[in-house]
Structure formats: C-alpha cells, structure tokens
C-alpha cells in the first residue's frame, strides 16, 4: 500500500498496488484503506462470513434500489439472523442449516422467518458475486407461507372507529383521516404518508400520487390520478380546516405534531396505539380487528360492488383479485 501526501503535507491519499495490475485508489481514510486491502487479500478476520457479506451488500447498488420499507424490514431481519448465523463462513452454510433456522429456530414467528429467508437469499446471491460462495443455500427451502387475509373491515365497525378517532387528540384525528383516505382512495400507506397539498388538484378534481412497488423502467414513473368524489372532497375540506386551525402553512396533508411527514415507523406506532385503545373501549370488537392495509382491500371490494369491476391497483390485475378482492356474495344472471 502506498501513501501519497497532498500539498498541505497533512492529508494522504492511499493506493494499493496489486501484482501486475493497476493501482487501486483507497481514499484518504487510513483505517478504511487498510480494511479494503485486507478484504482484497482475504486476510480480514471476518472475511467471507455471512456478517461480512451483509456489510458488503449494504454498499451494493441492489441495496440502494430497494424501497425504504424493504430496507427497514431487512435491517430488522438481520438483527435476528446475526446471532445465529452471522459468524459462519457463508460457503459453509448449506440448505439444511437454512431450513433448520427458518422452520425450527424461527418457528414461532413464521412471517418474520419468511422475510429473513428472503434476506438470506439476497445475501447468498451477493456472496456469489463476491466469490465467497458458489450456491444459494435457500433454494429448496420452503417458506412458511401465509394465506392472504380474507376479511375486509366491517363497514359499521370502520365507521364507528373513524367516528371515535374524530373525538380524540388532534394527531389521532389525523390518523383517523389517513385511514379514511385509504378506504376512499385505495392508496398504499407509503404512497401518501408524505402527500403534499400541491398533489391535490381540486380544479381538475384529482389527487396525484406515485404508485409504489414498480420495477425496472417503470420505477417511480407510474402516476395514479384518484378522482375526487364528494366523500373524498368532504375529507379534504376537514383536512384544510385542521391546517387553518394550526395557523401554519404546512406542506403536508397529514402532518405530525411538528408539521413534518410521518415516517412509516412513527405512523405504525401511533396506529397500533389507536387500535389497542379502541379495542379496550369496545369500539372495535376483538374479532373485528383489522390492519391498516386491510383498508386497501375494503376500497377494492366496495369499488367492485359499486362499479362492477376491480380498480387498477397492480400491473397484474390477477394480483388485485387474489389479494384485495374480499367479496363474499357474487351476483350473476341465470339463463
């Protein structure tokens, strides 16, 4: 490794000279440069371990392309994986080891186990690219799997829950209006947590949002125009009233107490507290509890009942039908 001083004689640029190759720039951080050299020569203590691959994966372009919610899920998944498998050489982890982890070690948390298996699959794929393993050991290991939810929120229970939230604190009222928006517009939570007022075009009678979960060239380019109905307009008017009461020209439609957009984690925490308190108050019966994502299914199911067809929620309409259509009664004509 070579250290090249700058003109100030205080800063150094470090380079590595491989045998028979061109010099590799290592930057100006000496410690980081030494680590890079050890990595390139396979001499670092944890080189080739699953933990080492996880570190490398977080600097990879594939990681940066993942949605924020997915990165959060994978980070939480790694906290479970690391104590059990993190210290092992990735080349020594085989399919039986992965199967035991997923189906025995994590048997009590099947949904989380499937997310952890998904992360392991990505790490094995990245390890192959780095040359520290040759096979993806998750192949052949069945996930726990989960049946899609089949119940949409009961209309009467939803209405009672929203009315109850309207009588709570201002922030809980806003959460209630977010739930109402999801039930009327069908957007995913991530698509409107940071919804801004310029996206609501009352003259054109549309709300414009970017569709999430797009892949390839369509990523971030599919714009949804949600028509403003009388019910949605009434909700917008109530939100404008809250904005006026605050006396602050806030950009966001659903602001936090500090007039910022909610983070996904912050919203989830507040939603869970609201739902738990509603159940304690017998506003939502225990057997009628619903998730926030169920509101998207409520929208799709009611849309089909009112308009005779499912709304355009996915690139693949079959996905909308299998996940969000929770119709219990189907009407058809006899001959």
GROMACS .gro file of C-alpha atoms in nm:
model
  335
    1UNK     CA    1   0.000   0.000   0.000
    2UNK     CA    2   0.128   0.346  -0.092
    3UNK     CA    3   0.062   0.679   0.086
    4UNK     CA    4   0.075   0.988  -0.138
    5UNK     CA    5   0.090   1.320   0.052
    6UNK     CA    6  -0.115   1.622  -0.052
    7UNK     CA    7   0.035   1.970  -0.085
    8UNK     CA    8  -0.063   2.052   0.274
    9UNK     CA    9   0.157   1.758   0.391
   10UNK     CA   10  -0.120   1.663   0.636
   11UNK     CA   11  -0.358   1.466   0.414
   12UNK     CA   12  -0.264   1.145   0.236
   13UNK     CA   13  -0.422   0.950  -0.048
   14UNK     CA   14  -0.374   0.574  -0.017
   15UNK     CA   15  -0.332   0.335  -0.310
   16UNK     CA   16  -0.289  -0.040  -0.336
   17UNK     CA   17  -0.054  -0.188  -0.597
   18UNK     CA   18  -0.164  -0.541  -0.692
   19UNK     CA   19   0.097  -0.756  -0.862
   20UNK     CA   20   0.079  -0.699  -1.236
   21UNK     CA   21  -0.222  -0.471  -1.208
   22UNK     CA   22  -0.309  -0.103  -1.200
   23UNK     CA   23  -0.305   0.087  -0.869
   24UNK     CA   24  -0.636   0.088  -0.680
   25UNK     CA   25  -0.742   0.414  -0.515
   26UNK     CA   26  -0.831   0.361  -0.147
   27UNK     CA   27  -0.926   0.717  -0.047
   28UNK     CA   28  -0.785   0.928   0.235
   29UNK     CA   29  -0.903   0.731   0.539
   30UNK     CA   30  -0.609   0.518   0.653
   31UNK     CA   31  -0.810   0.270   0.860
   32UNK     CA   32  -1.066   0.220   0.582
   33UNK     CA   33  -0.784   0.178   0.331
   34UNK     CA   34  -0.620  -0.095   0.541
   35UNK     CA   35  -0.952  -0.276   0.570
   36UNK     CA   36  -1.000  -0.263   0.194
   37UNK     CA   37  -0.653  -0.414   0.140
   38UNK     CA   38  -0.722  -0.692   0.390
   39UNK     CA   39  -1.057  -0.761   0.219
   40UNK     CA   40  -0.893  -0.782  -0.123
   41UNK     CA   41  -0.638  -1.027   0.009
   42UNK     CA   42  -0.886  -1.229   0.214
   43UNK     CA   43  -0.694  -1.159   0.536
   44UNK     CA   44  -0.957  -0.977   0.739
   45UNK     CA   45  -1.082  -1.181   1.037
   46UNK     CA   46  -1.444  -1.194   0.923
   47UNK     CA   47  -1.378  -1.210   0.550
   48UNK     CA   48  -1.625  -1.444   0.383
   49UNK     CA   49  -1.860  -1.470   0.680
   50UNK     CA   50  -2.232  -1.400   0.644
   51UNK     CA   51  -2.180  -1.083   0.851
   52UNK     CA   52  -1.910  -0.968   0.608
   53UNK     CA   53  -2.140  -1.027   0.310
   54UNK     CA   54  -2.414  -0.827   0.487
   55UNK     CA   55  -2.170  -0.535   0.523
   56UNK     CA   56  -2.081  -0.555   0.154
   57UNK     CA   57  -2.445  -0.589   0.050
   58UNK     CA   58  -2.537  -0.258   0.216
   59UNK     CA   59  -2.291  -0.080  -0.015
   60UNK     CA   60  -2.419  -0.256  -0.328
   61UNK     CA   61  -2.638  -0.084  -0.592
   62UNK     CA   62  -2.905  -0.354  -0.539
   63UNK     CA   63  -2.948  -0.246  -0.176
   64UNK     CA   64  -2.986   0.119  -0.274
   65UNK     CA   65  -3.263   0.030  -0.521
   66UNK     CA   66  -3.475  -0.131  -0.250
   67UNK     CA   67  -3.769   0.064  -0.109
   68UNK     CA   68  -3.715   0.225   0.232
   69UNK     CA   69  -3.972  -0.011   0.387
   70UNK     CA   70  -3.788  -0.315   0.249
   71UNK     CA   71  -3.453  -0.191   0.380
   72UNK     CA   72  -3.611  -0.141   0.723
   73UNK     CA   73  -3.755  -0.495   0.714
   74UNK     CA   74  -3.420  -0.643   0.612
   75UNK     CA   75  -3.232  -0.449   0.882
   76UNK     CA   76  -3.472  -0.588   1.143
   77UNK     CA   77  -3.435  -0.935   0.989
   78UNK     CA   78  -3.056  -0.915   1.014
   79UNK     CA   79  -3.076  -0.847   1.388
   80UNK     CA   80  -3.238  -1.191   1.423
   81UNK     CA   81  -3.005  -1.368   1.181
   82UNK     CA   82  -2.673  -1.228   1.305
   83UNK     CA   83  -2.652  -1.401   1.647
   84UNK     CA   84  -2.726  -1.740   1.492
   85UNK     CA   85  -2.556  -1.739   1.151
   86UNK     CA   86  -2.359  -1.415   1.123
   87UNK     CA   87  -2.025  -1.560   1.236
   88UNK     CA   88  -2.036  -1.857   0.994
   89UNK     CA   89  -1.848  -1.868   0.665
   90UNK     CA   90  -2.118  -1.824   0.402
   91UNK     CA   91  -1.962  -2.101   0.193
   92UNK     CA   92  -2.020  -2.342   0.483
   93UNK     CA   93  -2.391  -2.267   0.524
   94UNK     CA   94  -2.597  -2.533   0.346
   95UNK     CA   95  -2.969  -2.584   0.280
   96UNK     CA   96  -3.032  -2.798   0.592
   97UNK     CA   97  -2.881  -2.519   0.806
   98UNK     CA   98  -3.111  -2.262   0.648
   99UNK     CA   99  -3.412  -2.494   0.680
  100UNK     CA  100  -3.342  -2.552   1.049
  101UNK     CA  101  -3.313  -2.177   1.108
  102UNK     CA  102  -3.635  -2.093   0.922
  103UNK     CA  103  -3.855  -2.379   1.043
  104UNK     CA  104  -3.717  -2.462   1.388
  105UNK     CA  105  -3.526  -2.163   1.526
  106UNK     CA  106  -3.793  -1.919   1.398
  107UNK     CA  107  -4.098  -2.145   1.411
  108UNK     CA  108  -4.285  -1.909   1.644
  109UNK     CA  109  -4.250  -1.613   1.405
  110UNK     CA  110  -4.335  -1.757   1.063
  111UNK     CA  111  -4.397  -1.426   0.885
  112UNK     CA  112  -4.070  -1.275   1.008
  113UNK     CA  113  -3.891  -1.601   0.928
  114UNK     CA  114  -4.000  -1.573   0.565
  115UNK     CA  115  -3.862  -1.217   0.547
  116UNK     CA  116  -3.535  -1.343   0.699
  117UNK     CA  117  -3.521  -1.621   0.440
  118UNK     CA  118  -3.570  -1.359   0.168
  119UNK     CA  119  -3.276  -1.160   0.306
  120UNK     CA  120  -3.061  -1.475   0.324
  121UNK     CA  121  -3.140  -1.544  -0.041
  122UNK     CA  122  -3.020  -1.197  -0.137
  123UNK     CA  123  -2.704  -1.238   0.073
  124UNK     CA  124  -2.620  -1.569  -0.093
  125UNK     CA  125  -2.675  -1.407  -0.433
  126UNK     CA  126  -2.439  -1.124  -0.338
  127UNK     CA  127  -2.189  -1.369  -0.191
  128UNK     CA  128  -2.174  -1.548  -0.528
  129UNK     CA  129  -2.093  -1.216  -0.695
  130UNK     CA  130  -1.817  -1.154  -0.439
  131UNK     CA  131  -1.675  -1.501  -0.498
  132UNK     CA  132  -1.710  -1.625  -0.140
  133UNK     CA  133  -1.976  -1.890  -0.208
  134UNK     CA  134  -2.094  -2.088  -0.509
  135UNK     CA  135  -2.458  -2.180  -0.435
  136UNK     CA  136  -2.767  -2.016  -0.290
  137UNK     CA  137  -2.845  -2.238   0.009
  138UNK     CA  138  -3.200  -2.104   0.041
  139UNK     CA  139  -3.302  -2.277  -0.282
  140UNK     CA  140  -3.517  -2.578  -0.195
  141UNK     CA  141  -3.608  -2.445   0.149
  142UNK     CA  142  -3.984  -2.389   0.157
  143UNK     CA  143  -4.111  -2.073   0.323
  144UNK     CA  144  -4.372  -2.093   0.596
  145UNK     CA  145  -4.613  -1.921   0.359
  146UNK     CA  146  -4.920  -1.734   0.468
  147UNK     CA  147  -5.274  -1.733   0.346
  148UNK     CA  148  -5.398  -1.395   0.221
  149UNK     CA  149  -5.637  -1.224   0.460
  150UNK     CA  150  -5.995  -1.291   0.357
  151UNK     CA  151  -6.191  -1.041   0.566
  152UNK     CA  152  -6.238  -0.676   0.474
  153UNK     CA  153  -6.310  -0.434   0.761
  154UNK     CA  154  -6.676  -0.441   0.860
  155UNK     CA  155  -6.837  -0.121   0.727
  156UNK     CA  156  -7.018  -0.046   1.053
  157UNK     CA  157  -6.710  -0.115   1.267
  158UNK     CA  158  -6.493   0.102   1.042
  159UNK     CA  159  -6.742   0.389   1.061
  160UNK     CA  160  -6.760   0.361   1.442
  161UNK     CA  161  -6.378   0.351   1.468
  162UNK     CA  162  -6.338   0.662   1.248
  163UNK     CA  163  -6.607   0.848   1.447
  164UNK     CA  164  -6.429   0.754   1.773
  165UNK     CA  165  -6.093   0.881   1.641
  166UNK     CA  166  -6.258   1.211   1.543
  167UNK     CA  167  -6.321   1.272   1.916
  168UNK     CA  168  -5.960   1.201   2.021
  169UNK     CA  169  -5.649   1.424   2.017
  170UNK     CA  170  -5.556   1.616   1.701
  171UNK     CA  171  -5.288   1.365   1.597
  172UNK     CA  172  -5.527   1.074   1.643
  173UNK     CA  173  -5.784   1.263   1.438
  174UNK     CA  174  -5.524   1.290   1.160
  175UNK     CA  175  -5.457   0.916   1.184
  176UNK     CA  176  -5.831   0.863   1.151
  177UNK     CA  177  -5.840   1.083   0.841
  178UNK     CA  178  -5.547   0.887   0.696
  179UNK     CA  179  -5.747   0.568   0.749
  180UNK     CA  180  -6.049   0.732   0.586
  181UNK     CA  181  -5.837   0.840   0.290
  182UNK     CA  182  -5.701   0.486   0.246
  183UNK     CA  183  -6.055   0.345   0.248
  184UNK     CA  184  -6.176   0.602  -0.009
  185UNK     CA  185  -5.873   0.623  -0.242
  186UNK     CA  186  -5.713   0.279  -0.204
  187UNK     CA  187  -5.355   0.405  -0.191
  188UNK     CA  188  -5.085   0.218  -0.004
  189UNK     CA  189  -4.968   0.388   0.315
  190UNK     CA  190  -4.623   0.457   0.167
  191UNK     CA  191  -4.785   0.641  -0.125
  192UNK     CA  192  -4.949   0.909   0.089
  193UNK     CA  193  -4.755   0.941   0.415
  194UNK     CA  194  -4.582   1.242   0.256
  195UNK     CA  195  -4.877   1.354   0.043
  196UNK     CA  196  -4.838   1.727  -0.024
  197UNK     CA  197  -5.109   1.984  -0.090
  198UNK     CA  198  -4.988   2.060  -0.446
  199UNK     CA  199  -5.073   1.695  -0.532
  200UNK     CA  200  -5.440   1.768  -0.463
  201UNK     CA  201  -5.580   1.941  -0.770
  202UNK     CA  202  -5.930   2.049  -0.674
  203UNK     CA  203  -5.978   2.228  -1.007
  204UNK     CA  204  -5.913   1.907  -1.201
  205UNK     CA  205  -6.081   1.700  -0.928
  206UNK     CA  206  -5.788   1.456  -0.888
  207UNK     CA  207  -5.527   1.355  -0.631
  208UNK     CA  208  -5.193   1.265  -0.793
  209UNK     CA  209  -4.965   1.008  -0.628
  210UNK     CA  210  -4.672   0.791  -0.740
  211UNK     CA  211  -4.751   0.423  -0.746
  212UNK     CA  212  -4.519   0.222  -0.522
  213UNK     CA  213  -4.371  -0.124  -0.586
  214UNK     CA  214  -4.290  -0.064  -0.953
  215UNK     CA  215  -3.994  -0.243  -1.104
  216UNK     CA  216  -3.743  -0.168  -1.379
  217UNK     CA  217  -3.802   0.132  -1.605
  218UNK     CA  218  -4.145   0.199  -1.454
  219UNK     CA  219  -3.996   0.259  -1.108
  220UNK     CA  220  -4.136   0.588  -0.979
  221UNK     CA  221  -4.292   0.674  -1.315
  222UNK     CA  222  -4.649   0.543  -1.280
  223UNK     CA  223  -4.868   0.828  -1.160
  224UNK     CA  224  -5.211   0.749  -1.021
  225UNK     CA  225  -5.492   1.002  -1.066
  226UNK     CA  226  -5.754   0.939  -0.800
  227UNK     CA  227  -6.079   1.114  -0.887
  228UNK     CA  228  -6.212   1.335  -0.606
  229UNK     CA  229  -6.561   1.215  -0.516
  230UNK     CA  230  -6.799   1.405  -0.283
  231UNK     CA  231  -6.687   1.183   0.009
  232UNK     CA  232  -6.319   1.247  -0.064
  233UNK     CA  233  -6.384   1.619  -0.108
  234UNK     CA  234  -6.552   1.630   0.234
  235UNK     CA  235  -6.240   1.468   0.385
  236UNK     CA  236  -6.014   1.720   0.208
  237UNK     CA  237  -6.225   2.007   0.347
  238UNK     CA  238  -6.182   1.871   0.701
  239UNK     CA  239  -5.808   1.843   0.650
  240UNK     CA  240  -5.796   2.202   0.526
  241UNK     CA  241  -5.982   2.308   0.841
  242UNK     CA  242  -5.717   2.138   1.058
  243UNK     CA  243  -5.447   2.315   0.860
  244UNK     CA  244  -5.619   2.651   0.914
  245UNK     CA  245  -5.656   2.588   1.287
  246UNK     CA  246  -5.283   2.527   1.320
  247UNK     CA  247  -5.212   2.862   1.159
  248UNK     CA  248  -4.908   2.716   0.981
  249UNK     CA  249  -4.871   2.690   0.605
  250UNK     CA  250  -4.772   2.322   0.626
  251UNK     CA  251  -4.678   2.142   0.304
  252UNK     CA  252  -4.805   1.800   0.412
  253UNK     CA  253  -5.167   1.691   0.407
  254UNK     CA  254  -5.123   1.451   0.703
  255UNK     CA  255  -4.867   1.628   0.925
  256UNK     CA  256  -4.708   1.524   1.252
  257UNK     CA  257  -4.722   1.748   1.556
  258UNK     CA  258  -4.405   1.917   1.424
  259UNK     CA  259  -4.565   1.967   1.078
  260UNK     CA  260  -4.345   1.706   0.911
  261UNK     CA  261  -4.448   1.397   0.717
  262UNK     CA  262  -4.493   1.079   0.923
  263UNK     CA  263  -4.225   0.816   0.898
  264UNK     CA  264  -4.351   0.464   0.836
  265UNK     CA  265  -4.233   0.354   1.180
  266UNK     CA  266  -4.386   0.654   1.357
  267UNK     CA  267  -4.720   0.603   1.189
  268UNK     CA  268  -4.725   0.229   1.266
  269UNK     CA  269  -4.664   0.302   1.635
  270UNK     CA  270  -4.947   0.556   1.656
  271UNK     CA  271  -5.185   0.333   1.457
  272UNK     CA  272  -5.124   0.037   1.690
  273UNK     CA  273  -5.189   0.253   1.997
  274UNK     CA  274  -5.512   0.384   1.846
  275UNK     CA  275  -5.632   0.034   1.760
  276UNK     CA  276  -5.543  -0.107   2.102
  277UNK     CA  277  -5.724   0.176   2.280
  278UNK     CA  278  -6.027   0.135   2.052
  279UNK     CA  279  -6.043  -0.235   2.141
  280UNK     CA  280  -6.019  -0.155   2.513
  281UNK     CA  281  -6.305   0.090   2.470
  282UNK     CA  282  -6.503  -0.178   2.284
  283UNK     CA  283  -6.519   0.044   1.975
  284UNK     CA  284  -6.358  -0.235   1.774
  285UNK     CA  285  -6.460  -0.586   1.893
  286UNK     CA  286  -6.168  -0.829   1.930
  287UNK     CA  287  -6.294  -1.048   1.649
  288UNK     CA  288  -6.332  -0.749   1.415
  289UNK     CA  289  -5.983  -0.604   1.443
  290UNK     CA  290  -5.832  -0.502   1.108
  291UNK     CA  291  -5.494  -0.384   0.982
  292UNK     CA  292  -5.433  -0.055   0.807
  293UNK     CA  293  -5.353  -0.247   0.487
  294UNK     CA  294  -5.698  -0.407   0.509
  295UNK     CA  295  -5.839  -0.064   0.420
  296UNK     CA  296  -5.696  -0.108   0.072
  297UNK     CA  297  -5.892  -0.434   0.046
  298UNK     CA  298  -6.201  -0.251   0.172
  299UNK     CA  299  -6.161   0.001  -0.111
  300UNK     CA  300  -6.117  -0.270  -0.376
  301UNK     CA  301  -6.413  -0.473  -0.252
  302UNK     CA  302  -6.651  -0.175  -0.231
  303UNK     CA  303  -6.527  -0.046  -0.568
  304UNK     CA  304  -6.621  -0.380  -0.725
  305UNK     CA  305  -6.964  -0.372  -0.561
  306UNK     CA  306  -7.035  -0.016  -0.676
  307UNK     CA  307  -6.876  -0.019  -1.024
  308UNK     CA  308  -6.887  -0.386  -1.121
  309UNK     CA  309  -6.510  -0.423  -1.160
  310UNK     CA  310  -6.194  -0.414  -0.952
  311UNK     CA  311  -5.986  -0.093  -0.954
  312UNK     CA  312  -5.644  -0.071  -1.122
  313UNK     CA  313  -5.415  -0.129  -0.822
  314UNK     CA  314  -5.142  -0.350  -0.974
  315UNK     CA  315  -4.972  -0.405  -1.308
  316UNK     CA  316  -5.116  -0.757  -1.284
  317UNK     CA  317  -5.491  -0.748  -1.228
  318UNK     CA  318  -5.481  -1.108  -1.101
  319UNK     CA  319  -5.281  -0.983  -0.801
  320UNK     CA  320  -5.556  -0.737  -0.716
  321UNK     CA  321  -5.816  -1.013  -0.741
  322UNK     CA  322  -5.626  -1.266  -0.529
  323UNK     CA  323  -5.514  -1.028  -0.252
  324UNK     CA  324  -5.766  -0.747  -0.227
  325UNK     CA  325  -6.099  -0.879  -0.354
  326UNK     CA  326  -6.279  -0.997  -0.040
  327UNK     CA  327  -6.626  -1.018  -0.188
  328UNK     CA  328  -6.848  -1.265  -0.005
  329UNK     CA  329  -7.151  -1.251  -0.235
  330UNK     CA  330  -7.124  -1.280  -0.614
  331UNK     CA  331  -7.418  -1.180  -0.836
  332UNK     CA  332  -7.480  -1.336  -1.178
  333UNK     CA  333  -7.771  -1.384  -1.413
  334UNK     CA  334  -7.950  -1.711  -1.472
  335UNK     CA  335  -8.022  -1.827  -1.828
   0.00000   0.00000   0.00000
